[in-house]
C-alpha atoms as a PDB file:
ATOM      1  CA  UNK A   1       3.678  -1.886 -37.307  1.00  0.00           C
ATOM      2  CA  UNK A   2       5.421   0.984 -38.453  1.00  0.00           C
ATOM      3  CA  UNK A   3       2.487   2.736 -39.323  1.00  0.00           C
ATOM      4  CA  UNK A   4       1.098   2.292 -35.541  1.00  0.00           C
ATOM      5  CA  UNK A   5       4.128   4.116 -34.275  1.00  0.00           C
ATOM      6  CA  UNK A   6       2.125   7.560 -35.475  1.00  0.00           C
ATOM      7  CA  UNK A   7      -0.957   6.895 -33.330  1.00  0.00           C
ATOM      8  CA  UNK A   8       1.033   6.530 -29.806  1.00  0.00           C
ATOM      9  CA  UNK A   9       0.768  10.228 -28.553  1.00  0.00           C
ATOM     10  CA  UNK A  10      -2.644   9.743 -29.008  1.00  0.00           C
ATOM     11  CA  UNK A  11      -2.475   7.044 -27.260  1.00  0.00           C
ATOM     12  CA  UNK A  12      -0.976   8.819 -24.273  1.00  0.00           C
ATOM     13  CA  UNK A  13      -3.573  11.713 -24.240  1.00  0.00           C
ATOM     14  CA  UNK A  14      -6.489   9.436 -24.545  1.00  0.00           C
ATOM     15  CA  UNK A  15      -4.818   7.416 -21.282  1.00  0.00           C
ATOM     16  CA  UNK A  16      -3.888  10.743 -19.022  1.00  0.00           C
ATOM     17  CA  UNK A  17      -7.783  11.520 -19.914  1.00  0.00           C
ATOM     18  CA  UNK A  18      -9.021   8.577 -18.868  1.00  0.00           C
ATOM     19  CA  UNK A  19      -6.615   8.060 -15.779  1.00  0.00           C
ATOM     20  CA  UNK A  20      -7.808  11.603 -14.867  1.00  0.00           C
ATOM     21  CA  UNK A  21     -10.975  10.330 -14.762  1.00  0.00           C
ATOM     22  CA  UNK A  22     -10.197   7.119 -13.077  1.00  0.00           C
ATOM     23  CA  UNK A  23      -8.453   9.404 -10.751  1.00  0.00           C
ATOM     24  CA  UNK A  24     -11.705  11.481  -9.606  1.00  0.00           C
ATOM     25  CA  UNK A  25     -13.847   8.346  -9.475  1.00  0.00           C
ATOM     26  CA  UNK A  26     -11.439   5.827  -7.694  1.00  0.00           C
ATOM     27  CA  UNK A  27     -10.648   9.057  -5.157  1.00  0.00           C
ATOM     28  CA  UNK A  28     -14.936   9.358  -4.826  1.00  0.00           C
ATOM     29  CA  UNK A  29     -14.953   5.442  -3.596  1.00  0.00           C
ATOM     30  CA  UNK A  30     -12.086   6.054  -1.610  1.00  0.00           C
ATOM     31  CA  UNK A  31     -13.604   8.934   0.457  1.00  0.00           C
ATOM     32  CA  UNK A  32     -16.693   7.728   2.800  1.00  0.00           C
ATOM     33  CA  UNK A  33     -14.500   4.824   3.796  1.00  0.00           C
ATOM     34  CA  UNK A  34     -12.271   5.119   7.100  1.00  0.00           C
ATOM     35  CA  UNK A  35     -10.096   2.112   5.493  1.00  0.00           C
ATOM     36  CA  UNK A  36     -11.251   1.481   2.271  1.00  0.00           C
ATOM     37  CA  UNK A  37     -11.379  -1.546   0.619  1.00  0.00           C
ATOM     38  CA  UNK A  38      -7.733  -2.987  -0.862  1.00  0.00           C
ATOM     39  CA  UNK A  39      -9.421  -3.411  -4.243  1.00  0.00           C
ATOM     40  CA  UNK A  40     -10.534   0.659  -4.425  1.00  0.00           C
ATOM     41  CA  UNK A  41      -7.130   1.581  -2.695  1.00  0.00           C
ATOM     42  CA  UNK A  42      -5.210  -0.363  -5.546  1.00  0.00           C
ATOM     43  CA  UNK A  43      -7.139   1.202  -8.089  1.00  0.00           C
ATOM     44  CA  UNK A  44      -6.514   4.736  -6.913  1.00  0.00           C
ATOM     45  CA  UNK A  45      -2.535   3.600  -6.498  1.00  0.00           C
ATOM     46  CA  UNK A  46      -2.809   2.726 -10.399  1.00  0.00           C
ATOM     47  CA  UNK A  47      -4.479   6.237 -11.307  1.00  0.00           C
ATOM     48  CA  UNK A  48      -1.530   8.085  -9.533  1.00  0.00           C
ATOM     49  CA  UNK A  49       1.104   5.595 -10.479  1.00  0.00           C
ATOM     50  CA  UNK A  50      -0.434   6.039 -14.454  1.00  0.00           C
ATOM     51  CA  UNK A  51      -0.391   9.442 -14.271  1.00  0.00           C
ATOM     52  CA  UNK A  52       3.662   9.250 -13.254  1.00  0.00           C
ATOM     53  CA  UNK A  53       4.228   6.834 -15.621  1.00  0.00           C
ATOM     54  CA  UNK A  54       2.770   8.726 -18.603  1.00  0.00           C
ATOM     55  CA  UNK A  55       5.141  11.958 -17.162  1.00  0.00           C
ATOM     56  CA  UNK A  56       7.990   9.878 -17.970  1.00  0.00           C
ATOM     57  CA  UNK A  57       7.030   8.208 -21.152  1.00  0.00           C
ATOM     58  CA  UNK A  58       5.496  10.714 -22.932  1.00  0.00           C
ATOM     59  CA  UNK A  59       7.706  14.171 -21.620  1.00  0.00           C
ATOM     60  CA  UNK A  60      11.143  12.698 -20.826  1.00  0.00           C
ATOM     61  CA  UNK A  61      11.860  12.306 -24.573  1.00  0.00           C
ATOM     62  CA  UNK A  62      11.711  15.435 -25.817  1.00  0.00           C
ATOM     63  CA  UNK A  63      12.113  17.382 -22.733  1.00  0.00           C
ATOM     64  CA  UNK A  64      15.076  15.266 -21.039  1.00  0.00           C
ATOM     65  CA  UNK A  65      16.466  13.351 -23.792  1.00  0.00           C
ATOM     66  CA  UNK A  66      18.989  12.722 -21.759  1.00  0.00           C
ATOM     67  CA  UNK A  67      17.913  11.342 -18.678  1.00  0.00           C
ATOM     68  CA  UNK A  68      15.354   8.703 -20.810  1.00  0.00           C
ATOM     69  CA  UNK A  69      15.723   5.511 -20.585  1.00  0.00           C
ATOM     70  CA  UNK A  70      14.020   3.061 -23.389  1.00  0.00           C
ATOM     71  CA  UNK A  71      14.239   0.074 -21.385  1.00  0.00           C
ATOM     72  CA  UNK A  72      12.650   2.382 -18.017  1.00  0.00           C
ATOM     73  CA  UNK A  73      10.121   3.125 -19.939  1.00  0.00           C
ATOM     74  CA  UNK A  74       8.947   0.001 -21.674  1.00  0.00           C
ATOM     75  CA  UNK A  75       9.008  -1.795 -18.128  1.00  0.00           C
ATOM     76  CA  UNK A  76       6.889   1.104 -16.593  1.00  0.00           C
ATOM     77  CA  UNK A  77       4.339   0.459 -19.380  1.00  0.00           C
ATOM     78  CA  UNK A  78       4.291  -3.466 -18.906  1.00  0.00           C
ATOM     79  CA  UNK A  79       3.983  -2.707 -15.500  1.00  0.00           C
ATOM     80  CA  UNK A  80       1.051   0.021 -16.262  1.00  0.00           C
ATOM     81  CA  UNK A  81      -0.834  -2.536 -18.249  1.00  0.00           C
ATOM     82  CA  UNK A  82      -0.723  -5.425 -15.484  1.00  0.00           C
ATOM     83  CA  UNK A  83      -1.646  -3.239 -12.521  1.00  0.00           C
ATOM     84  CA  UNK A  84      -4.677  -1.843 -14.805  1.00  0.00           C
ATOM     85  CA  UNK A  85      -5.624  -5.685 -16.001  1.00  0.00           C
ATOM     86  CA  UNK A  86      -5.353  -6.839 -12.598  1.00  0.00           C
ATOM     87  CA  UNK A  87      -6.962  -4.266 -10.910  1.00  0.00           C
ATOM     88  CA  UNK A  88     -10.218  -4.162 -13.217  1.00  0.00           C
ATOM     89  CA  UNK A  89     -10.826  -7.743 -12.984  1.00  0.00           C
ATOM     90  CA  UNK A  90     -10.814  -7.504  -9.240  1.00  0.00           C
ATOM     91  CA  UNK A  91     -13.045  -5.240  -8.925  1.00  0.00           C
ATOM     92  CA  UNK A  92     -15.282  -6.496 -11.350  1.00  0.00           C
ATOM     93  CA  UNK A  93     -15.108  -9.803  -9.156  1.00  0.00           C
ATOM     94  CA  UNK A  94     -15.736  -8.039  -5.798  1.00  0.00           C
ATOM     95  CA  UNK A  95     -18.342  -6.093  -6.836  1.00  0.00           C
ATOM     96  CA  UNK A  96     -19.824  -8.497  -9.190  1.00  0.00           C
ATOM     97  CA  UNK A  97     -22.964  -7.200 -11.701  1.00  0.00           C
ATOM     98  CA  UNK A  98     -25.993  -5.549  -9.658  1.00  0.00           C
ATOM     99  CA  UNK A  99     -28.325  -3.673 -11.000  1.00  0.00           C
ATOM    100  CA  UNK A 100     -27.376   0.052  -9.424  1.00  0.00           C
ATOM    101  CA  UNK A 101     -30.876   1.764 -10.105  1.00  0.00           C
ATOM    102  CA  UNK A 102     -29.869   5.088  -8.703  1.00  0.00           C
ATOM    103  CA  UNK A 103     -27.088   4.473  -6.689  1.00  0.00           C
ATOM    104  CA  UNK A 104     -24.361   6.663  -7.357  1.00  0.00           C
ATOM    105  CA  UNK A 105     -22.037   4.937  -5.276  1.00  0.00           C
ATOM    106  CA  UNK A 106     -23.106   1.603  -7.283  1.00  0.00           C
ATOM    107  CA  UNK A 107     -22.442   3.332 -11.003  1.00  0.00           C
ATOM    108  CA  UNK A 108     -19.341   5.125  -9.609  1.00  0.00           C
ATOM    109  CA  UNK A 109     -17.190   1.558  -9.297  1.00  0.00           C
ATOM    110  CA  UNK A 110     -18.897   0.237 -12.939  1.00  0.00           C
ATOM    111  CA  UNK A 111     -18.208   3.290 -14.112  1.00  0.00           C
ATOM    112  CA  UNK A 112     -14.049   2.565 -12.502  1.00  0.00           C
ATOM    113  CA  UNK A 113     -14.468  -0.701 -13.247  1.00  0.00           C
ATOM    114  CA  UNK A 114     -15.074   0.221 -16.891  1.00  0.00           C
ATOM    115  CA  UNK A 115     -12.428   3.113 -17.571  1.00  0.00           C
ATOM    116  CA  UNK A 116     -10.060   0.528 -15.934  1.00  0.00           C
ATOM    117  CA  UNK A 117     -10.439  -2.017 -18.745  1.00  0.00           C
ATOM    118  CA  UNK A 118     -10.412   1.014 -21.189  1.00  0.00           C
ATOM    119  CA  UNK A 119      -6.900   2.026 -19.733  1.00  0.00           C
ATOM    120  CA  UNK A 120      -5.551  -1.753 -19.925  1.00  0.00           C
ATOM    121  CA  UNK A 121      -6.511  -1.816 -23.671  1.00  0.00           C
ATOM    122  CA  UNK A 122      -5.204   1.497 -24.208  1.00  0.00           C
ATOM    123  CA  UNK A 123      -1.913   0.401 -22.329  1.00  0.00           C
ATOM    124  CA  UNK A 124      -1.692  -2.579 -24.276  1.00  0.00           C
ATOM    125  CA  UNK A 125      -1.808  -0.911 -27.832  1.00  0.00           C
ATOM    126  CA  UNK A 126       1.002   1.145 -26.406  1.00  0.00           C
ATOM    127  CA  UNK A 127       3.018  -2.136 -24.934  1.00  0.00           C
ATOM    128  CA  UNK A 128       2.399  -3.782 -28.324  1.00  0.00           C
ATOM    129  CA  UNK A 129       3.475  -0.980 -30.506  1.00  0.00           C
ATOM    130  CA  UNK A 130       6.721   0.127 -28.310  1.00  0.00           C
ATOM    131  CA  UNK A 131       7.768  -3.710 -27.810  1.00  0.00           C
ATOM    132  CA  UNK A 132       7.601  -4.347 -31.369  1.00  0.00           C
ATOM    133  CA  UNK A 133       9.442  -1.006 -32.137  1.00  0.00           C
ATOM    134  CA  UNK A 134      12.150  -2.154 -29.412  1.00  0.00           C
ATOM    135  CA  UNK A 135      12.527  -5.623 -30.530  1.00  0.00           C
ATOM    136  CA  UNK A 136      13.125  -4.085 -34.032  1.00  0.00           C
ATOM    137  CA  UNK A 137      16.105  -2.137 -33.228  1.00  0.00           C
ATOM    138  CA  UNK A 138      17.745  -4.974 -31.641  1.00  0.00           C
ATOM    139  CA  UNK A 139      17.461  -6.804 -34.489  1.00  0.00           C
ATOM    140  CA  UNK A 140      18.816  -4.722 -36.626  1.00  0.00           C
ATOM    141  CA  UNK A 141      21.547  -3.585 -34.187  1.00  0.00           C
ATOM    142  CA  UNK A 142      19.940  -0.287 -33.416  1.00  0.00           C
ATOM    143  CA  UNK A 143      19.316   1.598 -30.504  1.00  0.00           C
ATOM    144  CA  UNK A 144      15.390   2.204 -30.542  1.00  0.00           C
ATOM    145  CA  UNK A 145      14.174   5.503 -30.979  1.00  0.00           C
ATOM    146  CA  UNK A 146      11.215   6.436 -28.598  1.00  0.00           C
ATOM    147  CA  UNK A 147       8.046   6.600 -30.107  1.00  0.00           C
ATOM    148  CA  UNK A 148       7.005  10.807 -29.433  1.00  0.00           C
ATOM    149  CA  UNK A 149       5.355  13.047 -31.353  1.00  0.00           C
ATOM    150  CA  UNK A 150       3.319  12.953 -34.640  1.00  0.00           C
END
């Protein structure tokens, strides 16, 4: 597990990329509608609320040291990872699998519903590795070091 700990910042930039993206395509299915659907709605709520998220775990370490919290910001990544597993399957059940032809609209939520799945495995490589890192520590009496940096 140690060996993991190296590949987290990656981690983070591939997930601000892809919540970017999320972002822009959740904020495209959001826009025709007058009161859009709960399920896009959530889904645009976990693109902003990833975006915060990864501003405190990946910049509050090195930048803020002291205001960091380990514990803040292992919850706000369990928290990260549900909203994006819960939110993906949801729309994948609401909008089920047609066949979009040329539909932009159509391949704009598979293409949501597919970057959302991408950001829950992403978010759960980083839950994984910073849980086991945590639990470590305590174990050995330690205060756990945040995983930054290469």
């Amino acid at each position: 597990m140690e060996s993991l700990k190296h590949y987290i910042p990656y981690a983070h930039i591939i997930a601000t990329v892809f919540g970017l993206i999320e972002l822009g395509l959740t904020c495209y299915l959001v826009s025709p509608w007058w009161r859009a659907p709960g399920i896009y709605a959530f889904m645009l709520f976990s693109s902003v609320w990833t975006l915060l998220a990864l501003i405190y775990i990946a910049l509050f370490p090195p930048y803020f040291p002291k205001m960091f919290q380990r514990t803040i910001a292992l919850a706000l990544e369990w928290i990260t990872m549900i909203f994006w597993f819960a939110g993906s399957i949801a729309l994948a059940v609401w909008f089920g699998s047609p066949s979009c032809g040329a539909d932009t609209f159509c391949g704009c939520v598979e293409a949501a519903t597919a970057f959302g799945f991408l950001l829950w495995v992403t978010f759960l490589f980083i839950v994984i590795v910073d849980t086991m890192a945590t639990l470590k520590g305590r174990a050995r009496g330690q205060r756990a070091k945040p995983v930054v940096g290469v």
